[in-house]
PDB file of C-alpha atoms in Angstrom:
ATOM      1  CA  UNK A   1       0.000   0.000   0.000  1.00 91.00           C
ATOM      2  CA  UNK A   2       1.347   3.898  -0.764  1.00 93.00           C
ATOM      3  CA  UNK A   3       0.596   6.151   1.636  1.00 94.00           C
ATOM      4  CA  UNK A   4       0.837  10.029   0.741  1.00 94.00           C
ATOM      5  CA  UNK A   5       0.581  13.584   1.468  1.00 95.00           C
ATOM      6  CA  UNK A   6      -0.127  14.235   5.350  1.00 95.00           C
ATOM      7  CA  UNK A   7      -0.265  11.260   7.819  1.00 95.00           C
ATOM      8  CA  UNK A   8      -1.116  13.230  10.608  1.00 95.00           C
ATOM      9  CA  UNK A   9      -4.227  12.588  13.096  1.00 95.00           C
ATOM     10  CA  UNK A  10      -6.660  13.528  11.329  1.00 95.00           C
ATOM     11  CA  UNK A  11      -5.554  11.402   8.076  1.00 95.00           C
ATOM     12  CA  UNK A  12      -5.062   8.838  10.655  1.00 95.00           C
ATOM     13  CA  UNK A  13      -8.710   8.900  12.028  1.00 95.00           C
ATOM     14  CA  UNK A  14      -9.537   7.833   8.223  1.00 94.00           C
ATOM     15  CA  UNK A  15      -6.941   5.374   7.871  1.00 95.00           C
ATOM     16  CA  UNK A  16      -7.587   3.528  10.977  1.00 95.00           C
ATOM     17  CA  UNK A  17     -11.325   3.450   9.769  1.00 95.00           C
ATOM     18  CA  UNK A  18     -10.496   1.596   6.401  1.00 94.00           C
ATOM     19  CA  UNK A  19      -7.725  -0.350   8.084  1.00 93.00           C
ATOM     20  CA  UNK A  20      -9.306  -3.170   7.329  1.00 90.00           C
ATOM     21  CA  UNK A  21      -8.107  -2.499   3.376  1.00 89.00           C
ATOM     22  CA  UNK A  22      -4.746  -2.193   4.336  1.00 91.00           C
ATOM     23  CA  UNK A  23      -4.147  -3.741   7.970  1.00 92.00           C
ATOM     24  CA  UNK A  24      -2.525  -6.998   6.551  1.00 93.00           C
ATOM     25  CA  UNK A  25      -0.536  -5.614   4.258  1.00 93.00           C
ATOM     26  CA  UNK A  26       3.112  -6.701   5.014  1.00 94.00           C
ATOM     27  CA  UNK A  27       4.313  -3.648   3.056  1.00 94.00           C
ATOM     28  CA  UNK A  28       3.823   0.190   3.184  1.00 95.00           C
ATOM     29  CA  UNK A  29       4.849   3.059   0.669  1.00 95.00           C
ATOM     30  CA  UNK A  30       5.589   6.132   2.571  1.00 94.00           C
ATOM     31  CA  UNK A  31       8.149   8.139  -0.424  1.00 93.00           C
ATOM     32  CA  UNK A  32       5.097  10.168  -0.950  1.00 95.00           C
ATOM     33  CA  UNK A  33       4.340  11.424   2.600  1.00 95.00           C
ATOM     34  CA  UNK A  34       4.930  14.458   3.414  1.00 94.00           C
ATOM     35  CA  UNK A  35       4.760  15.339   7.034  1.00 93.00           C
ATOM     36  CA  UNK A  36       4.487  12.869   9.729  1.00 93.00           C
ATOM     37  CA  UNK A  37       3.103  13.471  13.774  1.00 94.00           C
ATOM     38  CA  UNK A  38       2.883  11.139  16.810  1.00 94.00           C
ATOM     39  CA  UNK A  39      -0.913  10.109  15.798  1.00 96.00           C
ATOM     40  CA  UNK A  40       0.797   8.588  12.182  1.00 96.00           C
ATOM     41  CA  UNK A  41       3.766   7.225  13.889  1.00 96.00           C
ATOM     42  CA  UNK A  42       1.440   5.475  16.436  1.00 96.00           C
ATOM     43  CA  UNK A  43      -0.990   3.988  13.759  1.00 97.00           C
ATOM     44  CA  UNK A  44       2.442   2.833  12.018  1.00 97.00           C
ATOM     45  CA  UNK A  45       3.775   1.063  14.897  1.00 96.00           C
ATOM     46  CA  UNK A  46      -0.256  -0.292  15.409  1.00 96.00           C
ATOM     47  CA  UNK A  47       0.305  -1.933  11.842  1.00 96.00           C
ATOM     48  CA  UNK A  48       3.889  -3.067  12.503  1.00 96.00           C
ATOM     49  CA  UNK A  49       3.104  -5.131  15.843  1.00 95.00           C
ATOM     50  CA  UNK A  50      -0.242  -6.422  13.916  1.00 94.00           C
ATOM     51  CA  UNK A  51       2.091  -7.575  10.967  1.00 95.00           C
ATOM     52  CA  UNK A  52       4.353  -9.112  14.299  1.00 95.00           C
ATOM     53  CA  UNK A  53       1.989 -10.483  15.398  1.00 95.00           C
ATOM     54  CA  UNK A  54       0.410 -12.744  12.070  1.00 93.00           C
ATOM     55  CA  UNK A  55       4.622 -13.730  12.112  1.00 95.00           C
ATOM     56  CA  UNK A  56       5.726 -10.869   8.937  1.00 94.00           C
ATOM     57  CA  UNK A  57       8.022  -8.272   8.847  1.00 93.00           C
ATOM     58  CA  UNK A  58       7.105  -4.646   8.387  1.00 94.00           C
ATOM     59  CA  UNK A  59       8.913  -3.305   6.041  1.00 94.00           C
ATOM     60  CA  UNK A  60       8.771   0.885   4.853  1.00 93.00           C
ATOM     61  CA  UNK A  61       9.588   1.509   1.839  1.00 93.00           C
ATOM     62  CA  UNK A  62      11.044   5.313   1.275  1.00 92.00           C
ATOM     63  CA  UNK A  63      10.684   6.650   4.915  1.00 92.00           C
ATOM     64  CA  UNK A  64      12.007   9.674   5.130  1.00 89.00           C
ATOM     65  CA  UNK A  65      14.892  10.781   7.688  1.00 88.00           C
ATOM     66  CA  UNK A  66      12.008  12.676   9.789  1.00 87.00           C
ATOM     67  CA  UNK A  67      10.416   8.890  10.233  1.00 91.00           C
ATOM     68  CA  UNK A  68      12.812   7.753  11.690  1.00 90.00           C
ATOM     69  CA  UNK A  69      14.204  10.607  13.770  1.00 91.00           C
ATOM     70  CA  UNK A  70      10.458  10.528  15.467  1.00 93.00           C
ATOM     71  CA  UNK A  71      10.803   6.990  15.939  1.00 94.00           C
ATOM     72  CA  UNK A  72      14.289   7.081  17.831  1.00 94.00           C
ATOM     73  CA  UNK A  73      12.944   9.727  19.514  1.00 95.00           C
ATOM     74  CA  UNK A  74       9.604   7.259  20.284  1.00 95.00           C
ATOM     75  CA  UNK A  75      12.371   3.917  20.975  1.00 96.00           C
ATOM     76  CA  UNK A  76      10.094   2.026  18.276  1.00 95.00           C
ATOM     77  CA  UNK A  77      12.364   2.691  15.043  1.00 93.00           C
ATOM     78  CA  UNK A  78      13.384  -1.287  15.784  1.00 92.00           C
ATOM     79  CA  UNK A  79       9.838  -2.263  14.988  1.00 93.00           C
ATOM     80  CA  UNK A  80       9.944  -1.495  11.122  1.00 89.00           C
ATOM     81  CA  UNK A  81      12.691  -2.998   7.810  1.00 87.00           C
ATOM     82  CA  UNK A  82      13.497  -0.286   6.045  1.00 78.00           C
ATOM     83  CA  UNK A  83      13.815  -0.487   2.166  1.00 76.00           C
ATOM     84  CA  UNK A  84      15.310   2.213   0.203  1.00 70.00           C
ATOM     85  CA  UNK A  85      12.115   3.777  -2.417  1.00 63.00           C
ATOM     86  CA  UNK A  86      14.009   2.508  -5.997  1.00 57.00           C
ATOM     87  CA  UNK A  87      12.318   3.653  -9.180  1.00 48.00           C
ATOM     88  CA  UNK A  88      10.837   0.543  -9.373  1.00 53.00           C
ATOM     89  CA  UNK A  89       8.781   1.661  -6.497  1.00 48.00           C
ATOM     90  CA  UNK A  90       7.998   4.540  -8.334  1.00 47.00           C
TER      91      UNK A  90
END
């Protein structure tokens, strides 16, 4: 799935709503977003620890810097594979 533009709480309030489109997705798209808050860092970890959980491995493709400086700031930066965005992705 590709997330874009704002994930911020009130995007998030939406997302959680249709989670059940994206919720077992193993794989999330984030090159496109462009700001980030606690509320979209805490319905990322949410998915990460749900993907845990069924025994996957989160992975984030094209996080930006600002991810993951929030979530070393947050301790949960462990939770999530990163994977470069490649223009594949694109």
């Amino acid at each position: 799935m590709r997330l874009s533009g704002e994930l911020q709480a009130p995007q998030v309030v939406e997302l959680w709503q249709r989670r059940a489109d994206w919720w077992q997705e193993d794989r999330l798209e984030l090159g496109e977003v462009t700001t980030l808050d606690s509320a979209g860092l805490a319905l990322l970890v949410k998915w990460a620890k749900a993907a845990l959980a069924r025994g996957a491995t989160p992975q984030l493709v094209g996080a930006s810097t600002d991810f993951y400086t929030l979530a070393n700031l947050y301790g949960v930066a462990g939770l999530f594979q990163s994977t470069p965005l490649t223009t594949e992705d694109a």
